[in-house]
Short mmCIF file of N, CA and C in Angstrom, two decimals:
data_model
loop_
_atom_site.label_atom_id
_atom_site.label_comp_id
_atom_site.label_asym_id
_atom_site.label_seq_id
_atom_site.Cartn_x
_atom_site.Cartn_y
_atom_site.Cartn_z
N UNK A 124 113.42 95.66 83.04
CA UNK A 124 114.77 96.16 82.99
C UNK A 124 115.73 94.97 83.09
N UNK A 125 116.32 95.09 82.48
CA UNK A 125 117.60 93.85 82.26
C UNK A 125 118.76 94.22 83.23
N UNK A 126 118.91 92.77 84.24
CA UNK A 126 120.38 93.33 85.06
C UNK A 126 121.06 91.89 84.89
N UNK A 127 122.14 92.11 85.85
CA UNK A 127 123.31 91.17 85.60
C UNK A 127 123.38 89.88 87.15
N UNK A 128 123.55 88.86 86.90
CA UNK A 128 124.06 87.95 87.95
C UNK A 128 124.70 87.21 87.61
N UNK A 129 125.72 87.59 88.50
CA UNK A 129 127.05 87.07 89.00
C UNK A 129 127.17 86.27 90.14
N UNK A 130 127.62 85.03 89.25
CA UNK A 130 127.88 83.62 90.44
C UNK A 130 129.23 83.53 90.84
N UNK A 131 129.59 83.81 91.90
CA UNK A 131 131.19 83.50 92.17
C UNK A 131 131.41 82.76 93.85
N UNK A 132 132.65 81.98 93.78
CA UNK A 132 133.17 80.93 94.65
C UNK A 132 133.96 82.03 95.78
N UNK A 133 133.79 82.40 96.96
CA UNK A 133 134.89 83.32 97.84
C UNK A 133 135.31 82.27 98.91
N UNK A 134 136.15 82.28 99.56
CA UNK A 134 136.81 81.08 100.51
C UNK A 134 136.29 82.45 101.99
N UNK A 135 136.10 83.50 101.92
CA UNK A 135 136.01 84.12 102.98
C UNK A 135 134.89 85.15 102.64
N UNK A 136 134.41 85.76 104.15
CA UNK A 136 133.89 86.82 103.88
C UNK A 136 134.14 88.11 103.48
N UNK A 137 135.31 88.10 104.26
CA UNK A 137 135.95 89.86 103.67
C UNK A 137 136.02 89.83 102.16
N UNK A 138 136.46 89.03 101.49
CA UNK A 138 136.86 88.29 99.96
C UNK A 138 135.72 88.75 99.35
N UNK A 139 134.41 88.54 100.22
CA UNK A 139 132.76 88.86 99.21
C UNK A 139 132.79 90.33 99.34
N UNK A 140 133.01 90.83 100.59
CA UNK A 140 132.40 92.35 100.70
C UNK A 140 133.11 93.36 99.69
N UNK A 141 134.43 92.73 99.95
CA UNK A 141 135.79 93.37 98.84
C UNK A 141 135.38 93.59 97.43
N UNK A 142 134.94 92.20 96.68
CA UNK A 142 134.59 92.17 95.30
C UNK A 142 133.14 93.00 95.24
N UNK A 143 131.77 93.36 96.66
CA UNK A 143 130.98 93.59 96.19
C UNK A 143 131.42 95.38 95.89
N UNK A 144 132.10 95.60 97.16
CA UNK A 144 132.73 97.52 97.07
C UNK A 144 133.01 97.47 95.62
N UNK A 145 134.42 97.01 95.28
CA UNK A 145 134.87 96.61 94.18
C UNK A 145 134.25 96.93 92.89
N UNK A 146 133.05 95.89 92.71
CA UNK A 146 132.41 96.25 91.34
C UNK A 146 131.05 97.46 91.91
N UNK A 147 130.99 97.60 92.68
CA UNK A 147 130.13 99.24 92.64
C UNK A 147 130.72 100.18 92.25
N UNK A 148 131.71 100.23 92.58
CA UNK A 148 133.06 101.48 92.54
C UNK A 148 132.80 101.57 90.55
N UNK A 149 133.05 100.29 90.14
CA UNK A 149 133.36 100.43 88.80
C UNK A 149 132.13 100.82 87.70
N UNK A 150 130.48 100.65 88.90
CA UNK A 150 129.57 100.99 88.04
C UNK A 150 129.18 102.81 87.53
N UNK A 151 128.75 103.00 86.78
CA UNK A 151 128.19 104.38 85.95
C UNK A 151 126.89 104.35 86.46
N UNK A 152 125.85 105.81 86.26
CA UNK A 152 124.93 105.80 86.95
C UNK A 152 124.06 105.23 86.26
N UNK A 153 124.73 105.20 84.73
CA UNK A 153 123.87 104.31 83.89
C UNK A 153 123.51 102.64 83.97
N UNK A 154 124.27 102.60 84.58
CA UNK A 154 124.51 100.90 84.68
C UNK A 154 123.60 99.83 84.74
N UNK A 155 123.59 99.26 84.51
CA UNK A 155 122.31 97.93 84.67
C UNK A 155 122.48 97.26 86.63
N UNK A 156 121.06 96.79 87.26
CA UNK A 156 121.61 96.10 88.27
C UNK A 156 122.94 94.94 88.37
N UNK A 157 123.17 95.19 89.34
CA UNK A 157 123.72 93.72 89.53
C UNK A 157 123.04 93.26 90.76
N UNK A 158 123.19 91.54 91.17
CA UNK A 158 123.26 90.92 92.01
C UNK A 158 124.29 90.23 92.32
N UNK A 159 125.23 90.23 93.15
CA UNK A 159 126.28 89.20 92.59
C UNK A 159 126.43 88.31 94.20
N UNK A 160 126.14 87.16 93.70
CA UNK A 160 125.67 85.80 94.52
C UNK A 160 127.25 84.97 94.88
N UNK A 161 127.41 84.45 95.62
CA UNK A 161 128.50 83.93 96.84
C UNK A 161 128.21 82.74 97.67
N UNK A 162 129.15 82.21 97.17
CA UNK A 162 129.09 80.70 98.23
C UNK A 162 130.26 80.34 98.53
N UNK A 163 130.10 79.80 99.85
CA UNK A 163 131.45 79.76 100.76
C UNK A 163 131.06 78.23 101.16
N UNK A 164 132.17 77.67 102.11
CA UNK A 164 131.48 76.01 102.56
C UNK A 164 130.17 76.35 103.60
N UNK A 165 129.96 77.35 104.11
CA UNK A 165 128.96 77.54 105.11
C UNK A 165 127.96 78.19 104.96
N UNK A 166 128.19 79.14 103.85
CA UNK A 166 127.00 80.03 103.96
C UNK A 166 126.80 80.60 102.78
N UNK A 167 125.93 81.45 102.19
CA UNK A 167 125.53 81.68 100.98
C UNK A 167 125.85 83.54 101.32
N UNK A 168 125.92 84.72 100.19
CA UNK A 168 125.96 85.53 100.36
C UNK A 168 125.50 86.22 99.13
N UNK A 169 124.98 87.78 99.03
CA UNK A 169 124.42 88.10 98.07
C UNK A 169 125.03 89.96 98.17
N UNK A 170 124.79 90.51 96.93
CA UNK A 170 125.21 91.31 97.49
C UNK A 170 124.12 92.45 95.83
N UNK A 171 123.12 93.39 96.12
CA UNK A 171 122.27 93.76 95.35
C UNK A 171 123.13 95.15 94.98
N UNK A 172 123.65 95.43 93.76
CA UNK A 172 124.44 96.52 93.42
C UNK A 172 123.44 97.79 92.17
N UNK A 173 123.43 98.56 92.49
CA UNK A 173 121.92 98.95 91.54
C UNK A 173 122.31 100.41 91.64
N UNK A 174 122.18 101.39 90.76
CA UNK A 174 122.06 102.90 90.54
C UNK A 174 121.63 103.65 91.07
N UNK A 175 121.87 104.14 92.18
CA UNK A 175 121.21 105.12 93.32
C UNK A 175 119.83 105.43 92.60
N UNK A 176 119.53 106.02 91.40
CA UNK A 176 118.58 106.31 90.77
C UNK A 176 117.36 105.33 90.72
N UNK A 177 117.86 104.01 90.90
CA UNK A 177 116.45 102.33 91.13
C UNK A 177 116.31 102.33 92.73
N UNK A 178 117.16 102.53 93.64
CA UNK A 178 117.15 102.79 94.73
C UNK A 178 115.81 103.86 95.45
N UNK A 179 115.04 102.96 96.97
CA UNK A 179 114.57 104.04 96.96
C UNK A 179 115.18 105.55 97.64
N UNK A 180 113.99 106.58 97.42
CA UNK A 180 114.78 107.74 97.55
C UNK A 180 115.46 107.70 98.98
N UNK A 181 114.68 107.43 100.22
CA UNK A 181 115.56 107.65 101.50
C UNK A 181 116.37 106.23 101.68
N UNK A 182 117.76 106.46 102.10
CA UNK A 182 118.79 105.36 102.38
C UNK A 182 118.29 104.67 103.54
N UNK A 183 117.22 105.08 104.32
CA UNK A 183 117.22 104.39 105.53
C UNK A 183 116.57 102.83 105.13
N UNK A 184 115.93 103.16 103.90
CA UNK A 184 114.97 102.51 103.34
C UNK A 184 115.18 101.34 102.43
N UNK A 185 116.72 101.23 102.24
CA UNK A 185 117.42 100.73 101.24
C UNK A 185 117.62 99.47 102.15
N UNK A 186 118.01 98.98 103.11
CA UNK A 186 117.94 97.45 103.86
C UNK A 186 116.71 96.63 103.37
N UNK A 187 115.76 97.20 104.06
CA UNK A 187 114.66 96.31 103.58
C UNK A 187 114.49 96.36 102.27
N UNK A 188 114.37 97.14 101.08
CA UNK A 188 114.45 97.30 99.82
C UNK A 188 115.15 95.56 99.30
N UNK A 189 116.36 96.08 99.50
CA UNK A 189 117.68 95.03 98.58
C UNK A 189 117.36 93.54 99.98
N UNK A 190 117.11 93.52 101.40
CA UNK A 190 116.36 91.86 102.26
C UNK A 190 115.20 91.61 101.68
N UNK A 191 114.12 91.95 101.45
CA UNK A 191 112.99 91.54 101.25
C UNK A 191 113.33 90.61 100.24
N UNK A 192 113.77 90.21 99.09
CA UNK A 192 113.71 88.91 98.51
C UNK A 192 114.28 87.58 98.80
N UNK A 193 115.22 87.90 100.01
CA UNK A 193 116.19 87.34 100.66
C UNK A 193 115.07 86.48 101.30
N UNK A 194 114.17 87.44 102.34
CA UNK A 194 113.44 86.73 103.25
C UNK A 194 112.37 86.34 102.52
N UNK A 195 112.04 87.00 101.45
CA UNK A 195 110.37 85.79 100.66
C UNK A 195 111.37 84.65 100.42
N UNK A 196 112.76 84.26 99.78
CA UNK A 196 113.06 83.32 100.03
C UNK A 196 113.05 82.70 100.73
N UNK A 197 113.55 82.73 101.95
CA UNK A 197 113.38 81.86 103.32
C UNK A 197 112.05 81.51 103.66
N UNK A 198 111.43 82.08 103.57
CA UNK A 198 109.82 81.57 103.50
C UNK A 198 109.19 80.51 102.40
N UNK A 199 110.14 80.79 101.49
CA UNK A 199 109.16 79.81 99.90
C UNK A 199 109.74 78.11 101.22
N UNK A 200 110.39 78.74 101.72
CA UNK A 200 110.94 76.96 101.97
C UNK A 200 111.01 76.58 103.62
N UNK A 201 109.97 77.48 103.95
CA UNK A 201 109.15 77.51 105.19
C UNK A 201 110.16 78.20 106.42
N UNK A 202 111.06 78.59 106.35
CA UNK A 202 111.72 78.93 107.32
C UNK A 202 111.11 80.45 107.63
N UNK A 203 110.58 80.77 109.02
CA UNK A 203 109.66 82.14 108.89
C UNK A 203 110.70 83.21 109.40
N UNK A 204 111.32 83.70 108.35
CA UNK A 204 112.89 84.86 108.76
C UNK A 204 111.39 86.42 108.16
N UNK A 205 112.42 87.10 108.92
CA UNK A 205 111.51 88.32 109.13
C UNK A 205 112.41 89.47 109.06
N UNK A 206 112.22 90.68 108.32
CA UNK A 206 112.71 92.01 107.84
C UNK A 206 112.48 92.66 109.49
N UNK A 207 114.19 93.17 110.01
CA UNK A 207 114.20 93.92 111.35
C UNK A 207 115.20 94.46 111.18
N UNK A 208 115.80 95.23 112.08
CA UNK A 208 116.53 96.45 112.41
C UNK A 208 117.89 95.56 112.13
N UNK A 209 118.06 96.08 110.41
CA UNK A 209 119.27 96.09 110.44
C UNK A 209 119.50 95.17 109.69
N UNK A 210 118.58 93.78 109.37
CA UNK A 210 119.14 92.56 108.90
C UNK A 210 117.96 91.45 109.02
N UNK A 211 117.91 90.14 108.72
CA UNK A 211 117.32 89.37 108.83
C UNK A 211 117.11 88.75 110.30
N UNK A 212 115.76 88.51 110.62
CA UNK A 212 115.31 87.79 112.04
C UNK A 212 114.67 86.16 111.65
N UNK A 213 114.51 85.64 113.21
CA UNK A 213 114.83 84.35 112.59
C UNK A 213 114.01 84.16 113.96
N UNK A 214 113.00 83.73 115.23
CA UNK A 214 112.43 83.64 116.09
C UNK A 214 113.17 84.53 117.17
N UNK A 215 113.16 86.18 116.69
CA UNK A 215 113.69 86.27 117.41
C UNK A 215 114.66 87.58 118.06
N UNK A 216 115.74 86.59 117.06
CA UNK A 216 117.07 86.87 116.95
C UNK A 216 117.87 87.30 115.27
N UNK A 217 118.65 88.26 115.33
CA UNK A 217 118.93 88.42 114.12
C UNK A 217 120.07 87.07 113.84
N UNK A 218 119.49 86.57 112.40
CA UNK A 218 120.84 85.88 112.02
C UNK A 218 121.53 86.65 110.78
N UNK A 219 121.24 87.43 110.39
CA UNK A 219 122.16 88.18 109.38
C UNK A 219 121.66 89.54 109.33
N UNK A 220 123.25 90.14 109.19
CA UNK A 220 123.54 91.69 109.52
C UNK A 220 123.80 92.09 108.20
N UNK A 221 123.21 93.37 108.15
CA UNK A 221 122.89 93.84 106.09
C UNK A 221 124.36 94.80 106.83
N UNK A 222 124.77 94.83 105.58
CA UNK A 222 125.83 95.79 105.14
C UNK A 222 125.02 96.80 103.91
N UNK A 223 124.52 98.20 104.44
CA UNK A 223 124.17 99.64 103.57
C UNK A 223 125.10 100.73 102.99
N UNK A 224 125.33 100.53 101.95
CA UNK A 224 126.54 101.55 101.44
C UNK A 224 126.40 102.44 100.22
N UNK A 225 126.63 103.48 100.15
CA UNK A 225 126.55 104.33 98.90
C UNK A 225 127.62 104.01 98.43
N UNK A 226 128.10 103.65 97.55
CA UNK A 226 129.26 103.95 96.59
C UNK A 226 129.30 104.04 95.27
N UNK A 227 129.86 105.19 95.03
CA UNK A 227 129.83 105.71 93.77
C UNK A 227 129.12 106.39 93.51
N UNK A 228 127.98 105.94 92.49
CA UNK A 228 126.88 106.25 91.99
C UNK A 228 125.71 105.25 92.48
N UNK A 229 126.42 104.49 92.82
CA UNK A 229 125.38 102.60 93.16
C UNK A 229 124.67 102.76 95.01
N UNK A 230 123.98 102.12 94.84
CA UNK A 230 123.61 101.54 96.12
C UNK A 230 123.93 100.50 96.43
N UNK A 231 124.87 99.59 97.79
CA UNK A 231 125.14 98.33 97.86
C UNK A 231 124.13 97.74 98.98
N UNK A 232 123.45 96.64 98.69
CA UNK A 232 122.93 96.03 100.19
C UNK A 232 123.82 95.02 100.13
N UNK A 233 124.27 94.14 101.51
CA UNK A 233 125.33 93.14 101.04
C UNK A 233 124.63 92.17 102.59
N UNK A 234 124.41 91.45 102.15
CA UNK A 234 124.45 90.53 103.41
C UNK A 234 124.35 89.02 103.22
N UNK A 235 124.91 87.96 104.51
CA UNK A 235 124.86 86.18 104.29
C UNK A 235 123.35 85.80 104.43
N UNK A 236 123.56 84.62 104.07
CA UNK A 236 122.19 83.75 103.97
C UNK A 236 122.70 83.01 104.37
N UNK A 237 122.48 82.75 106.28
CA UNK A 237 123.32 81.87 106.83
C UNK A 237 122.34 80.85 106.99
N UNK A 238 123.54 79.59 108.24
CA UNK A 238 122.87 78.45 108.79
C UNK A 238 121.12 77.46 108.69
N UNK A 239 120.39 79.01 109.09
CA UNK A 239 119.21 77.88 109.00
C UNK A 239 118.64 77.59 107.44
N UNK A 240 119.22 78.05 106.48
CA UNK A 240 118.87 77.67 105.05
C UNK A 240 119.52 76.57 104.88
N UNK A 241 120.89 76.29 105.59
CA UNK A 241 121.52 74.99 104.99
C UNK A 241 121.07 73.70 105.88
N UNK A 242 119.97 73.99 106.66
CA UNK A 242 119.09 73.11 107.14
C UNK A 242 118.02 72.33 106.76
N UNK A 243 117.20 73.55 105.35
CA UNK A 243 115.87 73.75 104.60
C UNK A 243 116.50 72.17 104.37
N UNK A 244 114.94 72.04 103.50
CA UNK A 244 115.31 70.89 102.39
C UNK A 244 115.08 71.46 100.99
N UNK A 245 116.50 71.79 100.91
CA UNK A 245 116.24 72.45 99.99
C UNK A 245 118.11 72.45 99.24
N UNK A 246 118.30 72.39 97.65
CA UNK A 246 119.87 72.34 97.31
C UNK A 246 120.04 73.66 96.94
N UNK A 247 121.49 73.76 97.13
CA UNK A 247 121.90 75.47 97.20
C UNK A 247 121.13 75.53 95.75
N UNK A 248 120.96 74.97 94.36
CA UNK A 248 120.62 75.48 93.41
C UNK A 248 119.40 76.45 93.75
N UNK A 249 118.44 75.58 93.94
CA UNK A 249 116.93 75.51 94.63
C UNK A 249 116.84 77.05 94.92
N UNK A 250 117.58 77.03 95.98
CA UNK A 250 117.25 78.36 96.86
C UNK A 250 117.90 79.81 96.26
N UNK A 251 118.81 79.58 95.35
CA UNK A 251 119.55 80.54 94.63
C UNK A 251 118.37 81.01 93.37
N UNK A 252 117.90 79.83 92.79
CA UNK A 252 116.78 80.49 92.09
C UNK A 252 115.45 80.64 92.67
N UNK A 253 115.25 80.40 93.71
CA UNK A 253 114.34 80.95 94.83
C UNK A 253 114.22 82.33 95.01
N UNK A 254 115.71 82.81 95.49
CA UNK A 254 115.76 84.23 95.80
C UNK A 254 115.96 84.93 94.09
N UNK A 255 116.80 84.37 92.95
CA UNK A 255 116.60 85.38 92.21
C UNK A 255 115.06 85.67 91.28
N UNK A 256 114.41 84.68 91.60
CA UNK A 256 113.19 84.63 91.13
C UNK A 256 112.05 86.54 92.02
N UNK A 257 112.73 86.06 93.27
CA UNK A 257 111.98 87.33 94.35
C UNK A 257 112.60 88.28 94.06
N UNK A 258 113.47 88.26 93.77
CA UNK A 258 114.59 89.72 93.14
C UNK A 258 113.80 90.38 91.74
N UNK A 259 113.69 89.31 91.01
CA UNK A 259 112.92 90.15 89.84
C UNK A 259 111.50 90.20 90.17
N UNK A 260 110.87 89.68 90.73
CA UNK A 260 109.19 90.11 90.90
C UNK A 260 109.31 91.39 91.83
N UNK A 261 110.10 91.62 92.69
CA UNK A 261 110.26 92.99 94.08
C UNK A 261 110.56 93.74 92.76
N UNK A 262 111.48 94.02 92.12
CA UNK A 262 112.33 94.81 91.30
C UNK A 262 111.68 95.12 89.99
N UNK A 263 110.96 94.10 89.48
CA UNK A 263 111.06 94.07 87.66
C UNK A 263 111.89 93.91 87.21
N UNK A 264 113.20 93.10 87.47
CA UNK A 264 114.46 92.85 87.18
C UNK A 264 114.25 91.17 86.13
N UNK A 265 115.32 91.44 84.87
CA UNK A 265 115.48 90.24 84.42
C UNK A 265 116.59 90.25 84.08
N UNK A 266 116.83 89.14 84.38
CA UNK A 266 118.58 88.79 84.56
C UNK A 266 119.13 87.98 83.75
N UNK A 267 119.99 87.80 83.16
CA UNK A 267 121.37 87.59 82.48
C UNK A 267 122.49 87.33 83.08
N UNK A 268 123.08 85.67 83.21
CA UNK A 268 124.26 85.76 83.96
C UNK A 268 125.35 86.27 83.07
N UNK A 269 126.22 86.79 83.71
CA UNK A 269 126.85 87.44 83.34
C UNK A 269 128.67 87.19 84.12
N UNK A 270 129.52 87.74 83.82
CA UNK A 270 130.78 87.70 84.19
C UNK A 270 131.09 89.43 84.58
N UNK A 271 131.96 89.38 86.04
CA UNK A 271 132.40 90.82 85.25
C UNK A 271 133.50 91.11 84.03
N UNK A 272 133.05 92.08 83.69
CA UNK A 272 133.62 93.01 82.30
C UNK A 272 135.36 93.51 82.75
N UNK A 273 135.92 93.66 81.56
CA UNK A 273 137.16 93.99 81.67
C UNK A 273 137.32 94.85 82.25
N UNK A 274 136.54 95.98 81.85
CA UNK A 274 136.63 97.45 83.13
C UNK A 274 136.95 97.07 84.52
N UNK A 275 135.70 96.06 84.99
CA UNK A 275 135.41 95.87 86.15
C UNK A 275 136.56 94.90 86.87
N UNK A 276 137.04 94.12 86.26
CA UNK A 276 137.97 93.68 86.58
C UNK A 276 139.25 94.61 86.65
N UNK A 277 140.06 95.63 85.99
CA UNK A 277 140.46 95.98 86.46
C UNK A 277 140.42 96.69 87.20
N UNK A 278 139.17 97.39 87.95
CA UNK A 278 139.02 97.78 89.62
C UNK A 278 139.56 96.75 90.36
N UNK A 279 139.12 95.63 90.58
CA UNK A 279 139.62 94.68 91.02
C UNK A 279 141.12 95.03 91.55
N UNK A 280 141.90 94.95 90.25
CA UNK A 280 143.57 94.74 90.13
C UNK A 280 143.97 95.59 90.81
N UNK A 281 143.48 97.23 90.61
CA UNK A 281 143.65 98.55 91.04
C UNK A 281 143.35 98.78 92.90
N UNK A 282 142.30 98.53 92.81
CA UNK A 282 141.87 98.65 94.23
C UNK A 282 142.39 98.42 95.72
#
């Protein structure tokens, strides 16, 4: 199945969560995935936008669904982060909190790819095609970068 990734620059976090609501709002149930990927000076962010219908059936189920490529990432580059209540674990302790949302027709998972990645040895490229590489083997997803579409942009304007 063919989906879309979207590379974009946000100076903040609210700025990512905004654009990820944003373009869910504007998807059809037909829609192709998105992923749409985020970098800030500190931290990386992702946000998996997909058709309730690719989604699995129970929502409880949808965190780990849309983390799990997150964390085979963190692992390709030895850092041992682990799928827990709610978000990514790290020895421990959670370092990132998933954001679960229905909207629309879409399913959103949204969460950072903080601190201990910008430790890895590893360049943001590296690890960006790290995780979208785990995105399409979890999924069967093949991707196409992409821009958003005029539609989608004007949600944006509207919103």
């Amino acid at each position: 199945m063919m989906a879309r990734w979207i590379r974009q620059c946000f100076p903040a976090a609210l700025d990512f969560e905004e654009a990820a609501l944003r373009l869910a709002v504007a998807q059809s149930r037909e829609a192709s995935p998105i992923v749409l990927w985020g970098e800030s000076a500190t931290e990386y962010r992702f946000a998996l936008i997909a058709p309730t219908r690719l989604a699995p059936g129970r929502r409880s189920r949808w965190a780990h669904w849309g983390l799990a490529p997150a964390v085979a990432a963190y692992r390709r580059f030895g850092i041992p982060a682990c799928l827990g209540e709610s978000g990514i674990w790290l020895h421990g302790r959670r370092i990132a909190e998933c954001l679960v949302e229905a909207v629309g027709e879409c399913a959103l998972v949204a969460s950072p790819l903080p601190a201990p990645l910008k430790c890895a040895a590893a360049s943001p490229r590296d690890f960006e095609e790290a995780f979208r590489l785990r995105v399409e083997a979890q999924h069967g997803w093949t991707f196409d970068h992409s821009w958003p579409s005029q539609r989608e942009l004007l949600h944006f304007a509207v919103a």
